[in-house]
């Protein structure tokens, strides 16, 4: 069995010359997300330009929640292909499989619990036509809950479609993109490789890697929906503390892409605000997941990452609550509170 977490970017092989290539490959990595997958696929089919222009495929990492193949057939009526991993390989290897199986020039990795809105693919296509040198392009996006209710929008980056200025420095300082909004040229993945190193923050590293080599185009139109829920990787990794470990590793990895003179300042900025993010998130762990000692440990690690009044406050808050045996009815609204200390 391959290492589930590659230690270097996995190779993406070129498409064999005899294969007829569409413009698009919409690759849908899926694992135990059947409650969202129907709507996910329909959001693509609603703007399907036809099989000559778009490959659509679900790549299933051995889901156990339902018969995903039957679900895909029922929704897609043969229009959507299905591939099942021979064993559960983890998200990074599943992404790698998605990219290697993609034959289109533009690859959209649309996670099985996310959505796109009408106009997404035409907007990305227009970006690539207007800025042909761009290696990647993305739209604005909105965070939604399990019922597709709007939570909050992404940080505004441009007022109108265009290339992002000084983008490497911006994206290296903070994660500003969610995967459903991003489309990458297959040739870029062939040059740079696939996702690696961590399960949490692997996309941030990839966007920095791309920005170091290529211009990136953006449209502010909010045409992608990123779903926040308690069972996604982000939420699960908070409970184990792996999220902090992974994001610090990513922070170290991306320094090599910055000019030497900018690295120290950028790292200090990011580390400080990540510490605020994780300190604040300790409240979510306490109130949403009902894990007070996990919350305390996270607030302690955040304080160690960057000591300040803010991080000390959250550590002390968790400590006092535990000492008092404070209990509060779990409040799911905490899961959806926007946390962005990078603005």
Coordinates of C-alpha atoms in Angstrom, one line a residue:
X1 CA 0.0 0.0 0.0
X2 CA 1.3 3.5 -0.9
X3 CA 2.1 6.0 1.8
X4 CA -1.2 7.8 2.4
X5 CA 0.7 11.1 2.9
X6 CA 3.2 11.6 0.1
X7 CA 6.4 13.2 1.2
X8 CA 7.0 14.9 -2.1
X9 CA 4.5 16.1 -4.8
X10 CA 3.2 12.9 -6.7
X11 CA 3.9 12.8 -10.4
X12 CA 1.1 13.7 -12.8
X13 CA 1.7 12.0 -16.1
X14 CA 0.8 13.7 -19.4
X15 CA -2.3 12.5 -21.2
X16 CA -1.4 10.0 -23.9
X17 CA -1.4 11.5 -27.4
X18 CA -4.0 9.2 -28.9
X19 CA -6.7 10.3 -26.4
X20 CA -9.2 12.9 -27.5
X21 CA -9.2 15.6 -24.9
X22 CA -12.1 17.7 -23.7
X23 CA -11.6 21.2 -22.5
X24 CA -12.9 20.4 -19.0
X25 CA -12.3 17.6 -16.4
X26 CA -14.7 17.9 -13.5
X27 CA -13.3 15.4 -11.0
X28 CA -15.3 14.7 -7.9
X29 CA -13.3 13.1 -5.1
X30 CA -15.8 11.5 -2.7
X31 CA -15.7 9.7 0.6
X32 CA -18.8 9.1 2.8
X33 CA -20.6 12.3 1.6
X34 CA -23.6 10.7 -0.1
X35 CA -26.0 13.2 1.6
X36 CA -24.4 16.0 -0.4
X37 CA -23.3 14.1 -3.5
X38 CA -26.6 14.2 -5.4
X39 CA -26.7 18.0 -5.3
X40 CA -23.0 18.2 -6.0
X41 CA -23.4 16.3 -9.3
X42 CA -26.5 18.1 -10.3
X43 CA -24.8 21.4 -9.9
X44 CA -22.3 20.3 -12.6
X45 CA -24.9 18.7 -14.9
X46 CA -27.0 21.9 -14.9
X47 CA -24.2 23.6 -16.8
X48 CA -22.9 20.6 -18.8
X49 CA -21.6 21.6 -22.3
X50 CA -21.6 17.9 -23.4
X51 CA -19.1 15.0 -23.3
X52 CA -17.0 16.4 -26.1
X53 CA -16.2 19.4 -23.9
X54 CA -16.4 18.1 -20.4
X55 CA -15.4 15.0 -18.6
X56 CA -17.3 14.4 -15.3
X57 CA -16.2 11.6 -13.0
X58 CA -16.7 10.7 -9.4
X59 CA -13.6 9.1 -7.8
X60 CA -14.8 7.2 -4.7
X61 CA -12.3 6.4 -1.9
X62 CA -14.2 3.3 -0.9
X63 CA -17.1 5.0 0.7
X64 CA -19.1 2.9 3.3
X65 CA -22.2 5.1 3.7
X66 CA -24.0 4.1 0.5
X67 CA -23.6 2.4 -2.9
X68 CA -22.0 5.4 -4.5
X69 CA -21.8 3.7 -8.0
X70 CA -25.6 3.2 -8.0
X71 CA -26.1 6.8 -6.8
X72 CA -23.9 8.1 -9.6
X73 CA -25.7 6.1 -12.2
X74 CA -29.1 7.1 -10.9
X75 CA -28.2 10.8 -11.1
X76 CA -26.0 10.9 -14.1
X77 CA -27.8 8.3 -16.3
X78 CA -24.4 7.3 -17.8
X79 CA -23.2 10.9 -18.3
X80 CA -21.1 10.8 -15.1
X81 CA -18.3 8.2 -14.9
X82 CA -17.5 6.4 -11.8
X83 CA -14.2 5.0 -10.4
X84 CA -13.7 3.3 -7.1
X85 CA -10.4 2.9 -5.4
X86 CA -9.4 -0.7 -4.7
X87 CA -8.9 0.3 -1.1
X88 CA -9.2 3.4 1.0
X89 CA -6.2 5.5 0.1
X90 CA -6.9 8.8 1.9
X91 CA -7.7 12.2 0.5
X92 CA -4.3 13.1 -0.9
X93 CA -4.0 9.9 -2.9
X94 CA -7.6 10.3 -4.1
X95 CA -6.8 13.7 -5.4
X96 CA -3.8 12.3 -7.2
X97 CA -5.9 9.7 -8.8
X98 CA -8.4 12.3 -9.8
X99 CA -5.8 14.4 -11.5
X100 CA -4.1 11.5 -13.3
X101 CA -7.5 10.2 -14.6
X102 CA -8.4 13.7 -15.8
X103 CA -8.0 14.1 -19.6
X104 CA -9.2 17.7 -19.9
X105 CA -7.1 20.8 -20.2
X106 CA -8.7 22.5 -17.2
X107 CA -9.2 20.4 -14.0
X108 CA -11.8 21.3 -11.5
X109 CA -11.5 19.2 -8.3
X110 CA -15.0 19.6 -6.8
X111 CA -15.1 17.8 -3.5
X112 CA -18.2 15.7 -3.1
X113 CA -19.8 18.0 -0.4
X114 CA -19.3 21.3 -2.3
X115 CA -21.2 23.0 -5.1
X116 CA -20.9 25.3 -8.0
X117 CA -23.6 27.8 -9.2
X118 CA -24.8 28.4 -12.8
X119 CA -22.2 30.4 -14.7
X120 CA -19.1 29.0 -12.9
X121 CA -17.6 27.2 -15.8
X122 CA -18.3 29.9 -18.4
X123 CA -16.8 32.5 -16.0
X124 CA -13.6 30.4 -15.6
X125 CA -13.4 29.9 -19.3
X126 CA -13.7 33.6 -19.9
X127 CA -10.8 34.2 -17.4
X128 CA -8.6 31.8 -19.3
X129 CA -9.5 33.4 -22.6
X130 CA -8.7 36.9 -21.3
X131 CA -5.5 35.8 -19.5
X132 CA -4.1 32.8 -21.4
X133 CA -0.8 32.8 -19.4
X134 CA -2.6 32.1 -16.2
X135 CA -1.9 28.7 -14.6
X136 CA -4.9 28.8 -12.4
X137 CA -8.2 30.7 -12.1
X138 CA -10.8 31.0 -9.4
X139 CA -14.0 32.7 -8.6
X140 CA -15.4 34.2 -5.5
X141 CA -17.2 31.8 -3.1
X142 CA -19.6 31.5 -0.2
X143 CA -19.4 29.4 2.9
X144 CA -22.7 27.5 3.4
X145 CA -24.0 25.1 6.0
X146 CA -25.6 21.6 5.6
X147 CA -28.8 23.2 4.3
X148 CA -27.0 25.5 1.8
X149 CA -27.8 28.5 4.0
X150 CA -25.3 31.3 3.5
X151 CA -22.8 31.8 6.3
X152 CA -20.4 34.4 4.9
X153 CA -18.5 35.2 1.8
X154 CA -14.8 35.1 0.9
X155 CA -12.5 38.1 1.3
X156 CA -12.8 40.4 -1.6
X157 CA -9.7 40.4 -3.8
X158 CA -10.6 42.3 -6.9
X159 CA -13.5 44.5 -8.1
X160 CA -13.6 43.0 -11.5
X161 CA -12.1 40.0 -13.3
X162 CA -8.3 40.2 -13.7
X163 CA -4.9 38.9 -12.8
X164 CA -4.0 39.1 -9.1
X165 CA -1.1 41.5 -8.3
X166 CA 1.5 40.5 -5.8
X167 CA -0.4 37.3 -5.5
X168 CA 2.4 35.1 -4.2
X169 CA 3.0 37.3 -1.2
X170 CA -0.8 37.5 -0.5
X171 CA -1.5 33.8 -0.6
X172 CA 1.7 32.9 1.2
X173 CA 0.6 35.0 4.2
X174 CA -2.9 33.5 4.5
X175 CA -5.2 30.9 2.9
X176 CA -7.7 32.9 0.8
X177 CA -9.2 30.2 -1.4
X178 CA -11.4 27.2 -1.0
X179 CA -11.2 24.3 -3.4
X180 CA -14.6 24.5 -5.2
X181 CA -13.7 27.9 -6.5
X182 CA -10.4 26.9 -8.1
X183 CA -9.6 25.5 -11.6
X184 CA -6.0 24.5 -12.5
X185 CA -4.6 23.8 -15.9
X186 CA -3.6 20.1 -16.2
X187 CA -0.3 21.2 -17.7
X188 CA 0.4 23.0 -14.4
X189 CA -0.2 19.8 -12.3
X190 CA 2.0 17.9 -14.8
X191 CA 4.9 20.4 -14.1
X192 CA 4.4 20.9 -10.3
X193 CA 2.9 17.5 -9.2
X194 CA -0.1 16.8 -7.0
X195 CA -1.0 17.6 -3.3
X196 CA 1.3 16.2 -0.6
X197 CA 2.7 16.5 2.9
X198 CA -0.4 17.1 5.0
X199 CA -4.2 16.4 5.0
X200 CA -5.0 19.8 6.4
X201 CA -3.7 22.8 4.5
X202 CA -2.5 20.8 1.5
X203 CA -4.5 23.1 -0.8
X204 CA -2.9 26.2 0.7
X205 CA 0.6 24.8 -0.1
X206 CA -0.6 24.0 -3.7
X207 CA -1.9 27.5 -4.3
X208 CA 1.4 29.0 -3.1
X209 CA 3.3 26.5 -5.3
X210 CA 1.3 27.6 -8.3
X211 CA 1.5 31.3 -7.5
X212 CA 5.3 31.0 -7.4
X213 CA 5.4 29.8 -11.1
X214 CA 2.3 31.2 -12.8
X215 CA 0.0 34.2 -12.9
X216 CA -3.4 33.5 -11.3
X217 CA -6.7 34.9 -12.6
X218 CA -9.7 35.7 -10.5
X219 CA -13.3 36.8 -10.8
X220 CA -15.1 38.2 -7.8
X221 CA -18.4 36.7 -8.8
X222 CA -19.4 34.3 -6.1
X223 CA -20.1 31.1 -8.1
X224 CA -18.8 28.3 -5.7
X225 CA -20.2 27.1 -2.4
X226 CA -17.9 25.7 0.2
X227 CA -19.7 23.6 2.8
X228 CA -18.9 23.8 6.5
X229 CA -20.1 20.8 8.5
X230 CA -19.0 18.8 11.5
X231 CA -17.9 15.7 9.5
X232 CA -15.5 17.3 7.0
X233 CA -11.8 17.0 7.3
X234 CA -11.4 20.4 8.7
X235 CA -13.7 19.7 11.6
X236 CA -12.3 16.2 12.3
X237 CA -8.7 17.5 12.4
X238 CA -9.5 20.1 14.9
X239 CA -10.5 17.4 17.4
X240 CA -7.2 15.6 17.1
X241 CA -5.0 18.6 17.1
X242 CA -3.6 17.5 13.7
X243 CA -4.8 20.8 12.1
X244 CA -2.3 22.8 14.1
X245 CA 0.5 20.4 13.4
X246 CA -0.3 20.3 9.7
X247 CA -0.7 24.0 9.1
X248 CA 2.6 24.8 10.8
X249 CA 4.3 22.3 8.5
X250 CA 2.7 24.0 5.5
X251 CA 3.9 27.4 6.9
X252 CA 7.4 26.1 6.8
X253 CA 7.1 24.5 3.3
X254 CA 5.8 27.7 1.7
X255 CA 8.7 29.9 2.9
X256 CA 10.9 28.5 0.2
X257 CA 8.7 30.1 -2.5
X258 CA 9.2 33.6 -1.1
X259 CA 12.2 35.8 -1.7
X260 CA 14.6 35.4 1.2
X261 CA 14.2 39.0 2.3
X262 CA 10.4 38.6 2.7
X263 CA 10.3 35.2 4.5
X264 CA 10.8 36.2 8.1
X265 CA 8.2 39.0 8.1
X266 CA 5.6 37.0 6.3
X267 CA 6.1 34.0 8.6
X268 CA 5.8 36.2 11.7
X269 CA 2.6 37.7 10.4
X270 CA 1.0 34.4 9.5
X271 CA 2.1 32.6 12.7
X272 CA 0.6 35.4 14.8
X273 CA -2.8 35.3 13.1
X274 CA -2.9 31.5 12.9
X275 CA -2.4 31.6 16.7
X276 CA -5.4 33.9 17.0
X277 CA -7.4 31.6 14.7
X278 CA -6.7 28.4 16.7
X279 CA -7.2 30.2 20.1
X280 CA -10.6 31.5 19.0
X281 CA -11.4 28.0 17.6
X282 CA -10.9 26.4 21.0
X283 CA -14.3 27.9 21.9
X284 CA -15.8 26.0 19.0
X285 CA -14.3 22.8 20.3
X286 CA -15.6 23.4 23.7
X287 CA -19.2 24.4 22.7
X288 CA -19.8 22.5 19.4
X289 CA -18.0 19.3 20.0
X290 CA -18.1 19.2 23.8
X291 CA -14.4 18.4 24.2
X292 CA -13.2 20.8 27.0
X293 CA -9.7 19.2 27.4
X294 CA -9.1 19.2 23.6
X295 CA -10.1 22.9 23.7
X296 CA -7.7 23.6 26.5
X297 CA -4.8 21.8 24.7
X298 CA -5.5 23.8 21.5
X299 CA -5.6 27.1 23.3
X300 CA -2.3 26.2 25.1
X301 CA -0.7 25.3 21.7
X302 CA -2.0 28.6 20.2
X303 CA -0.4 30.5 23.1
X304 CA 2.9 28.7 22.5
X305 CA 2.7 29.6 18.8
X306 CA 2.4 33.3 19.6
X307 CA 2.0 34.7 23.1
X308 CA -0.3 37.7 23.3
X309 CA -3.3 39.0 25.3
X310 CA -5.6 37.3 22.9
X311 CA -4.1 33.8 23.1
X312 CA -3.6 34.1 26.8
X313 CA -7.2 35.1 27.2
X314 CA -8.5 32.0 25.4
X315 CA -6.2 29.7 27.3
X316 CA -7.3 31.2 30.6
X317 CA -11.0 31.1 29.5
X318 CA -10.7 27.3 28.8
X319 CA -8.9 26.7 32.0
X320 CA -11.4 28.5 34.2
X321 CA -14.4 26.8 32.5
X322 CA -12.9 23.4 33.2
X323 CA -12.0 24.2 36.8
X324 CA -15.6 25.4 37.3
X325 CA -17.0 22.4 35.6
X326 CA -18.8 24.8 33.2
X327 CA -21.2 23.1 30.9
X328 CA -23.1 24.6 28.1
X329 CA -25.6 23.2 25.7
X330 CA -23.9 22.5 22.5
X331 CA -24.4 25.3 20.1
X332 CA -23.9 24.5 16.4
X333 CA -23.9 28.2 15.6
X334 CA -20.3 28.3 16.9
X335 CA -19.3 26.0 14.0
X336 CA -20.4 28.6 11.5
X337 CA -19.0 31.8 13.0
X338 CA -16.6 33.3 10.5
X339 CA -13.0 33.3 11.7
X340 CA -10.6 35.3 9.5
X341 CA -7.9 37.1 11.3
X342 CA -6.1 37.7 8.0
X343 CA -8.3 40.5 6.8

